[in-house]
Short mmCIF file of C-alpha atoms and ligand atoms in Angstrom, two decimals:
data_model
loop_
_atom_site.label_atom_id
_atom_site.label_comp_id
_atom_site.label_asym_id
_atom_site.label_seq_id
_atom_site.Cartn_x
_atom_site.Cartn_y
_atom_site.Cartn_z
CA MET I 282 0.00 0.00 0.00
CA GLU I 283 1.29 3.47 -0.87
CA PHE I 284 1.63 5.74 2.11
CA ASP I 285 -0.26 9.01 1.90
CA ILE I 286 2.73 11.08 2.99
CA ASP I 287 1.06 14.37 2.18
CA ARG I 288 -1.74 13.55 4.57
CA ALA I 289 0.65 12.31 7.24
CA ARG I 290 2.59 15.56 7.04
CA LYS I 291 -0.49 17.75 6.91
CA GLU I 292 -1.66 16.10 10.11
CA THR I 293 1.73 16.68 11.78
CA PRO I 294 2.10 20.34 12.77
CA GLY I 295 5.87 20.03 13.29
CA ALA I 296 6.53 18.57 9.84
CA THR I 297 6.71 21.98 8.17
CA LYS I 298 8.83 23.48 10.93
CA VAL I 299 11.67 21.00 11.35
CA ALA I 300 13.23 17.93 9.76
CA HIS I 301 12.62 15.69 12.74
CA LEU I 302 15.02 12.75 12.70
CA ASN I 303 14.86 12.18 16.44
CA ASN I 304 11.87 9.86 16.56
CA ALA I 305 13.70 7.49 18.88
CA GLY I 306 13.91 10.42 21.32
CA ALA I 307 10.37 11.68 20.98
CA ALA I 308 8.48 11.72 17.68
CA LEU I 309 6.39 14.65 16.45
CA MET I 310 2.82 14.38 17.70
CA PRO I 311 -0.02 14.39 15.20
CA ALA I 312 -2.41 17.33 15.66
CA LYS I 313 -5.07 14.93 16.96
CA VAL I 314 -2.86 13.85 19.85
CA ARG I 315 -2.00 17.44 20.72
CA ASP I 316 -5.62 18.53 20.52
CA ALA I 317 -6.94 15.72 22.70
CA GLN I 318 -4.56 16.77 25.45
CA ILE I 319 -5.28 20.47 25.16
CA ARG I 320 -9.03 19.80 25.18
CA HIS I 321 -8.71 17.84 28.38
CA LEU I 322 -6.47 20.40 30.07
CA ARG I 323 -9.05 23.08 29.18
CA LEU I 324 -11.81 20.95 30.61
CA GLU I 325 -9.84 20.45 33.83
CA ALA I 326 -9.33 24.21 34.10
CA GLU I 327 -12.98 24.92 33.39
CA ILE I 328 -14.86 22.30 35.44
CA GLY I 329 -12.25 20.78 37.77
CA GLY I 330 -9.79 17.91 37.43
CA TYR I 331 -11.89 15.20 39.08
CA GLU I 332 -15.03 16.35 37.29
CA ALA I 333 -13.21 16.36 33.93
CA ALA I 334 -12.04 12.80 34.54
CA ASP I 335 -15.63 11.80 35.39
CA ARG I 336 -16.93 13.36 32.21
CA MET I 337 -14.28 11.64 30.09
CA ARG I 338 -14.50 8.31 31.95
CA ASP I 339 -15.49 6.23 28.91
CA ALA I 340 -12.74 7.65 26.73
CA ILE I 341 -10.21 7.16 29.55
CA GLU I 342 -11.27 3.52 29.95
CA LYS I 343 -11.08 2.98 26.21
CA VAL I 344 -7.37 3.76 26.24
CA TYR I 345 -6.76 0.33 27.83
CA VAL I 346 -8.69 -1.33 25.02
CA SER I 347 -6.74 0.61 22.38
CA VAL I 348 -3.37 -0.27 23.91
CA GLY I 349 -4.43 -3.90 24.36
CA ASP I 350 -5.59 -4.10 20.73
CA LEU I 351 -2.31 -2.60 19.54
CA ILE I 352 -0.28 -5.47 21.02
CA GLY I 353 -2.82 -8.29 20.96
CA ALA I 354 -3.56 -8.16 24.69
CA GLY I 355 -6.69 -7.85 26.79
CA ASP I 356 -7.48 -4.52 28.44
CA ASP I 357 -7.13 -6.20 31.85
CA GLU I 358 -3.51 -7.07 31.00
CA ILE I 359 -2.49 -3.42 30.56
CA ALA I 360 -1.21 -0.98 33.17
CA ILE I 361 -0.82 2.63 32.07
CA VAL I 362 2.10 4.24 33.85
CA GLU I 363 4.40 7.24 33.66
CA ASN I 364 6.93 5.86 31.19
CA ALA I 365 8.48 2.67 29.91
CA THR I 366 10.95 2.50 32.78
CA VAL I 367 8.26 2.59 35.45
CA GLY I 368 6.40 -0.17 33.60
CA TRP I 369 9.53 -2.28 33.22
CA ASP I 370 10.56 -1.68 36.85
CA MET I 371 7.14 -2.60 38.21
CA ALA I 372 7.36 -5.91 36.37
CA PHE I 373 11.00 -6.62 37.15
CA TYR I 374 10.90 -5.71 40.85
CA SER I 375 7.79 -7.88 41.30
CA ILE I 376 9.79 -11.01 40.57
CA PRO I 377 10.91 -12.72 43.79
CA PHE I 378 14.58 -13.40 43.04
CA LYS I 379 16.74 -15.43 45.39
CA ALA I 380 20.47 -16.15 45.56
CA GLY I 381 21.67 -18.11 42.56
CA ASP I 382 18.72 -17.24 40.29
CA ARG I 383 19.97 -16.38 36.82
CA ILE I 384 18.90 -13.30 34.85
CA LEU I 385 19.74 -13.61 31.16
CA THR I 386 19.87 -10.45 29.12
CA SER I 387 21.02 -9.10 25.78
CA GLU I 388 24.29 -7.35 25.01
CA ALA I 389 22.46 -4.21 23.91
CA GLU I 390 20.33 -3.98 27.05
CA TYR I 391 19.35 -0.46 28.04
CA ALA I 392 21.08 1.24 30.98
CA ALA I 393 17.87 1.80 32.97
CA ASN I 394 17.22 -1.94 32.96
CA TYR I 395 20.78 -2.99 33.59
CA VAL I 396 21.26 -0.86 36.71
CA ALA I 397 18.07 -2.45 38.07
CA PHE I 398 19.57 -5.91 37.42
CA LEU I 399 22.68 -4.80 39.32
CA GLN I 400 20.65 -3.54 42.25
CA VAL I 401 18.59 -6.71 42.51
CA ALA I 402 21.71 -8.86 42.11
CA LYS I 403 23.32 -6.91 44.98
CA ARG I 404 20.23 -7.31 47.16
CA THR I 405 19.37 -10.93 46.46
CA GLY I 406 22.44 -12.74 45.13
CA ALA I 407 20.79 -13.35 41.75
CA VAL I 408 23.32 -13.39 38.92
CA ILE I 409 23.24 -11.46 35.65
CA GLU I 410 24.48 -13.17 32.51
CA THR I 411 24.68 -11.78 29.03
CA ILE I 412 23.53 -13.86 26.10
CA PRO I 413 26.21 -13.58 23.42
CA SER I 414 25.27 -11.98 20.14
CA ALA I 415 25.30 -13.80 16.83
CA GLU I 416 27.93 -12.71 14.31
CA THR I 417 25.34 -10.52 12.65
CA GLY I 418 24.82 -8.63 15.92
CA GLU I 419 21.44 -9.72 17.26
CA THR I 420 20.97 -11.79 20.44
CA SER I 421 21.86 -15.36 19.57
CA VAL I 422 18.89 -17.65 20.08
CA GLU I 423 21.16 -20.68 19.85
CA ALA I 424 23.37 -19.30 22.63
CA LEU I 425 20.28 -18.60 24.72
CA LYS I 426 19.08 -22.19 24.30
CA ARG I 427 22.46 -23.47 25.48
CA MET I 428 22.30 -21.24 28.58
CA LEU I 429 18.88 -22.37 29.77
CA ASP I 430 18.66 -24.43 32.93
CA ASP I 431 16.31 -24.54 35.89
CA ARG I 432 18.06 -21.64 37.61
CA VAL I 433 17.12 -19.21 34.86
CA LYS I 434 14.35 -17.13 36.38
CA LEU I 435 14.16 -14.28 33.90
CA VAL I 436 15.07 -13.58 30.31
CA ALA I 437 14.95 -9.80 29.78
CA ILE I 438 15.61 -8.53 26.27
CA THR I 439 15.51 -5.16 24.59
CA HIS I 440 13.62 -5.56 21.33
CA VAL I 441 14.98 -2.49 19.54
CA PRO I 442 17.97 -1.04 21.38
CA THR I 443 18.34 2.69 21.78
CA ASN I 444 21.18 2.68 19.23
CA GLY I 445 22.90 0.27 16.89
CA GLY I 446 20.07 -0.16 14.39
CA LEU I 447 19.25 -3.59 15.67
CA THR I 448 15.93 -5.41 15.98
CA ASN I 449 16.34 -8.41 18.24
CA PRO I 450 14.55 -11.65 17.29
CA ALA I 451 11.89 -11.31 19.98
CA ALA I 452 9.57 -14.04 18.68
CA GLU I 453 12.39 -16.55 18.14
CA ILE I 454 13.46 -15.93 21.73
CA GLY I 455 9.85 -16.46 22.85
CA ALA I 456 9.74 -19.74 20.93
CA ALA I 457 12.99 -20.88 22.60
CA LEU I 458 11.41 -20.19 26.01
CA LYS I 459 8.07 -21.80 25.24
CA ASP I 460 8.57 -24.88 27.41
CA HIS I 461 10.82 -23.24 29.98
CA PRO I 462 9.46 -21.76 33.23
CA ALA I 463 11.64 -18.61 33.02
CA LEU I 464 9.74 -15.35 32.71
CA TYR I 465 10.27 -13.37 29.53
CA LEU I 466 10.28 -9.57 29.88
CA LEU I 467 10.54 -7.60 26.65
CA ASP I 468 11.55 -3.95 26.57
CA ALA I 469 9.59 -2.81 23.52
CA CYS I 470 10.13 0.88 24.21
CA GLN I 471 11.63 1.58 20.77
CA SER I 472 9.69 -1.02 18.78
CA VAL I 473 6.05 -0.33 19.66
CA GLY I 474 4.71 2.06 17.03
CA GLN I 475 7.29 1.26 14.36
CA MET I 476 6.31 -2.37 13.69
CA PRO I 477 3.50 -4.81 14.42
CA ILE I 478 3.76 -6.23 17.94
CA ASP I 479 1.70 -9.17 19.10
CA VAL I 480 2.45 -10.46 22.56
CA GLY I 481 0.94 -13.85 21.71
CA ALA I 482 3.11 -14.29 18.64
CA ILE I 483 6.20 -13.08 20.52
CA GLY I 484 5.44 -15.26 23.52
CA CYS I 485 6.57 -12.73 26.12
CA ASP I 486 5.10 -12.66 29.63
CA MET I 487 5.61 -8.94 30.18
CA LEU I 488 6.29 -6.03 27.86
CA SER I 489 6.96 -2.36 28.48
CA ALA I 490 6.69 0.62 26.13
CA THR I 491 6.47 4.37 26.08
CA GLY I 492 4.14 6.92 24.51
CA ARG I 493 6.43 9.58 23.12
CA LYS I 494 8.67 7.60 20.76
CA TYR I 495 7.41 5.63 17.75
CA LEU I 496 3.81 5.82 18.94
CA ARG I 497 3.94 9.61 18.54
CA GLY I 498 2.10 10.08 21.82
CA PRO I 499 2.70 12.48 24.70
CA ARG I 500 5.74 12.52 26.94
CA GLY I 501 5.41 11.20 30.48
CA ILE I 502 3.19 8.24 29.68
CA GLY I 503 3.88 4.58 28.99
CA PHE I 504 2.45 1.15 29.58
CA LEU I 505 3.14 -2.33 30.85
CA TYR I 506 1.61 -5.57 29.62
CA VAL I 507 1.50 -8.55 31.97
CA ARG I 508 0.09 -11.90 30.83
CA HIS I 509 -3.25 -12.59 32.44
CA ASP I 510 -2.29 -15.73 34.41
CA LEU I 511 0.85 -14.13 35.70
CA ILE I 512 -0.72 -10.99 37.16
CA LYS I 513 -2.11 -12.64 40.26
CA THR I 514 1.25 -14.24 41.06
CA LEU I 515 3.15 -10.92 41.10
CA GLU I 516 3.20 -8.62 44.12
CA PRO I 517 4.16 -5.13 42.89
CA PRO I 518 7.21 -3.63 44.61
CA MET I 519 5.11 -0.71 45.86
CA ILE I 520 1.39 -0.29 46.09
CA ASP I 521 -1.19 2.26 47.04
CA HIS I 522 -4.93 2.21 47.69
CA TYR I 523 -5.60 2.03 43.93
CA ALA I 524 -3.42 -1.02 43.38
CA ALA I 525 -4.94 -2.68 46.44
CA ASN I 526 -8.07 -2.35 48.53
CA TRP I 527 -7.49 -1.75 52.23
CA THR I 528 -10.01 -4.33 53.39
CA GLN I 529 -9.27 -4.56 57.12
CA PRO I 530 -7.02 -2.63 59.51
CA ASP I 531 -4.31 -5.24 58.96
CA ALA I 532 -5.08 -6.49 55.45
CA TYR I 533 -5.26 -5.49 51.81
CA THR I 534 -6.33 -7.19 48.60
CA LEU I 535 -4.47 -6.49 45.37
CA ARG I 536 -6.47 -5.70 42.26
CA PRO I 537 -6.88 -8.76 40.06
CA ASP I 538 -5.90 -6.96 36.84
CA ALA I 539 -2.71 -5.30 35.61
CA ARG I 540 -3.74 -2.05 37.21
CA ARG I 541 -2.19 -3.39 40.41
CA PHE I 542 1.00 -1.97 38.86
CA GLU I 543 -0.48 1.54 38.69
CA ASN I 544 -1.19 4.13 41.33
CA TRP I 545 -4.07 6.49 41.87
CA GLU I 546 -3.05 9.91 40.61
CA ASN I 547 -2.65 10.28 36.89
CA ASN I 548 -2.16 12.68 34.02
CA TYR I 549 -5.45 12.11 32.20
CA ALA I 550 -4.61 14.49 29.35
CA ALA I 551 -1.55 12.34 28.59
CA ARG I 552 -3.59 9.15 28.88
CA LEU I 553 -6.14 10.46 26.41
CA GLY I 554 -3.33 11.57 24.11
CA LEU I 555 -1.81 8.09 24.31
CA GLY I 556 -5.13 6.50 23.34
CA ILE I 557 -5.49 8.78 20.32
CA ALA I 558 -1.87 8.11 19.30
CA VAL I 559 -2.44 4.36 19.44
CA ASP I 560 -5.65 4.56 17.40
CA TYR I 561 -3.93 6.83 14.91
CA ALA I 562 -1.02 4.39 14.47
CA ARG I 563 -3.49 1.55 13.93
CA GLU I 564 -5.34 3.60 11.31
CA TRP I 565 -2.12 3.86 9.29
CA GLY I 566 -1.43 0.20 9.93
CA LEU I 567 1.67 -1.06 11.71
CA GLU I 568 2.81 -3.15 8.74
CA ALA I 569 2.61 -0.16 6.43
CA ILE I 570 4.48 1.93 9.01
CA GLN I 571 7.19 -0.71 9.28
CA THR I 572 7.61 -0.92 5.52
CA ARG I 573 7.93 2.85 5.20
CA VAL I 574 10.33 3.17 8.17
CA ARG I 575 12.54 0.39 6.78
CA GLN I 576 12.62 2.01 3.37
CA LEU I 577 13.62 5.42 4.78
CA ALA I 578 16.20 3.94 7.17
CA GLY I 579 17.66 1.85 4.32
CA TYR I 580 17.95 4.94 2.13
CA LEU I 581 19.62 6.86 4.97
CA ARG I 582 22.14 4.05 5.66
CA ASP I 583 23.01 3.78 1.96
CA GLU I 584 23.57 7.50 1.65
CA LEU I 585 25.67 7.63 4.82
CA ARG I 586 27.86 4.77 3.62
CA ALA I 587 28.74 6.79 0.56
CA ILE I 588 30.38 9.51 2.69
CA PRO I 589 34.06 8.64 3.27
CA THR I 590 34.30 10.19 6.77
CA ILE I 591 31.21 8.38 8.04
CA ALA I 592 31.02 4.92 9.54
CA VAL I 593 27.56 3.39 10.01
CA MET I 594 27.60 1.46 13.28
CA ASP I 595 24.40 -0.53 12.88
CA ILE I 596 24.26 -4.27 13.40
CA GLY I 597 21.68 -7.04 13.20
CA ARG I 598 20.03 -9.34 10.69
CA GLU I 599 16.95 -7.18 10.90
CA GLN I 600 17.30 -3.45 11.33
CA SER I 601 15.08 -0.71 12.71
CA GLY I 602 14.42 2.95 11.96
CA ILE I 603 17.23 3.96 14.33
CA VAL I 604 20.38 4.72 12.36
CA THR I 605 23.68 5.30 14.17
CA PHE I 606 27.01 6.45 12.84
CA THR I 607 30.23 8.28 13.59
CA LYS I 608 31.97 11.05 11.66
CA ALA I 609 35.75 10.85 11.69
CA ASP I 610 36.33 14.60 11.48
CA GLU I 611 33.55 15.92 13.74
CA ALA I 612 32.33 15.03 17.25
CA GLY I 613 28.75 13.85 17.66
CA LEU I 614 27.64 16.79 19.78
CA ALA I 615 29.10 19.25 17.25
CA VAL I 616 27.19 17.52 14.43
CA LYS I 617 24.00 17.60 16.48
CA ALA I 618 24.40 21.34 17.22
CA ARG I 619 25.23 22.14 13.59
CA MET I 620 22.15 20.25 12.37
CA ARG I 621 19.91 21.85 15.02
CA ALA I 622 20.98 25.27 13.69
CA GLN I 623 19.85 24.13 10.24
CA GLY I 624 16.45 22.89 11.45
CA ILE I 625 17.33 19.19 11.53
CA ASN I 626 16.85 17.25 14.76
CA ILE I 627 19.17 14.35 15.43
CA SER I 628 20.63 13.09 18.69
CA VAL I 629 23.75 11.61 20.23
CA SER I 630 23.70 8.29 22.00
CA HIS I 631 26.31 7.93 24.71
CA PRO I 632 28.19 4.69 25.48
CA GLY I 633 26.63 4.58 28.96
CA SER I 634 23.16 3.96 27.54
CA THR I 635 24.17 0.51 26.26
CA LEU I 636 27.44 0.00 28.11
CA LEU I 637 27.97 -3.69 27.33
CA ASP I 638 27.53 -3.23 23.60
CA ALA I 639 29.57 -0.02 23.65
CA THR I 640 32.42 -1.73 25.53
CA ARG I 641 32.35 -4.81 23.33
CA ARG I 642 32.38 -2.78 20.13
CA ASN I 643 34.53 0.04 21.55
CA LEU I 644 31.88 2.58 20.59
CA PRO I 645 32.32 6.34 21.00
CA PRO I 646 29.22 8.55 21.37
CA LEU I 647 27.12 7.69 18.31
CA ILE I 648 25.26 10.14 16.13
CA ARG I 649 21.67 8.91 15.89
CA ALA I 650 19.17 9.78 13.17
CA SER I 651 15.88 7.96 13.70
CA VAL I 652 13.26 8.09 10.96
CA HIS I 653 9.50 7.76 11.06
CA TYR I 654 6.92 7.27 8.34
CA TYR I 655 6.14 10.99 8.07
CA ASN I 656 9.75 11.83 7.20
CA ILE I 657 10.59 12.32 3.55
CA GLU I 658 13.62 11.54 1.39
CA GLU I 659 14.21 15.23 0.94
CA GLU I 660 14.83 15.67 4.70
CA ILE I 661 17.33 12.82 4.62
CA SER I 662 19.05 14.31 1.56
CA ARG I 663 19.40 17.63 3.38
CA LEU I 664 21.05 15.88 6.30
CA ILE I 665 23.38 14.04 3.96
CA ARG I 666 24.33 17.25 2.12
CA LEU I 667 25.20 18.91 5.42
CA LEU I 668 27.17 15.88 6.60
CA ARG I 669 29.31 16.04 3.47
CA VAL I 670 30.56 19.52 4.47
C1 PLP B 921 15.46 0.58 24.81
C2 PLP B 921 14.88 1.55 25.77
N1 PLP B 921 14.24 1.10 26.87
C3 PLP B 921 13.71 1.93 27.77
C4 PLP B 921 13.79 3.29 27.61
C5 PLP B 921 13.20 4.17 28.67
O1 PLP B 921 11.99 4.71 28.26
P1 PLP B 921 11.30 5.85 29.15
O2 PLP B 921 12.20 7.04 29.04
O3 PLP B 921 9.95 6.06 28.57
O4 PLP B 921 11.24 5.34 30.54
C6 PLP B 921 14.43 3.83 26.49
C7 PLP B 921 14.51 5.28 26.30
O5 PLP B 921 15.19 5.80 25.46
C8 PLP B 921 14.99 2.93 25.54
O6 PLP B 921 15.64 3.37 24.47
#
């Protein structure tokens, strides 16, 4: 299917103002997402915050259905939280680790997750082990299979790492874990919104994602999926009177659904914006989005490779819309500043955000240009022209 780029850009207020190649940071919101939030903020100012939430109750509830539909989950399996990290942490810290339990993770695991592994390892005596990567760069499923034993309690993988262009083989990993009792936690922060995601097909038990990146939703909002049967076995690391009912002076009962991982006070404008963003992405179709993102990222990588001072640092059998590179004669931050002055948004990804991968590959700060379906070849060509200088 041909993408109606003109429509996509017309519905994106920022598209005429900037060449936004920082979609892995935060994508440009469609007007609909912006408007839904502003409408709700106005309503809160005009009739009161609690009263506005009451009035919008159905739409607020529907956000769970939209998010569930996006990833093939039930609405009761979704918790809407502040960001991907809170979602991931609520899942991870719910797991009762003990000394000797093994946590298997990928070489490109994100810093926020890895420091949590380290903290839990320090507290409990659980051990963290990295699954080696295949020669092509993605997590090796064969290596994972060889590492499995009955001490493996968790396999935690980043689907699309924050840099390095990679898409990890999430469903192949799920298939390898099918008959193993280990829990499978997928960080889908950078993949949700740029490709179809189906938790059943992937076979993960828990999945976290954020609103502002490829979903084109608001900042400060994200979600966690937890498989239905698992929810009741997990005690969240912290709870309030929304996550649990205070039933007796000395007792509480946790909610039966994934909202046990939430708390009471929320940004309803952001929630509504998230719901609209999800519906909007589904209107375009996640397969069509993926095709377009791949095509633009492929074009960008090809053009970059033709510049002698540039080295594309992307790995993996399957690659994402996140393109990373270095420039021999110019530091990443200088390139970013020079592009910003020319109305092009890119970012710099520091080694500390994926320290294992950065150490293994001896990576300096990487220049990151991340494309979305509403970008056009002309924006990429402008970037390339300026990089040639
Ligand atoms: C792979 C990955 N996981 C998790 C996160 C954290 O997401 P959030 O900032 O929404 O908590 C990021 C953010 O860049 C990321 O790239």
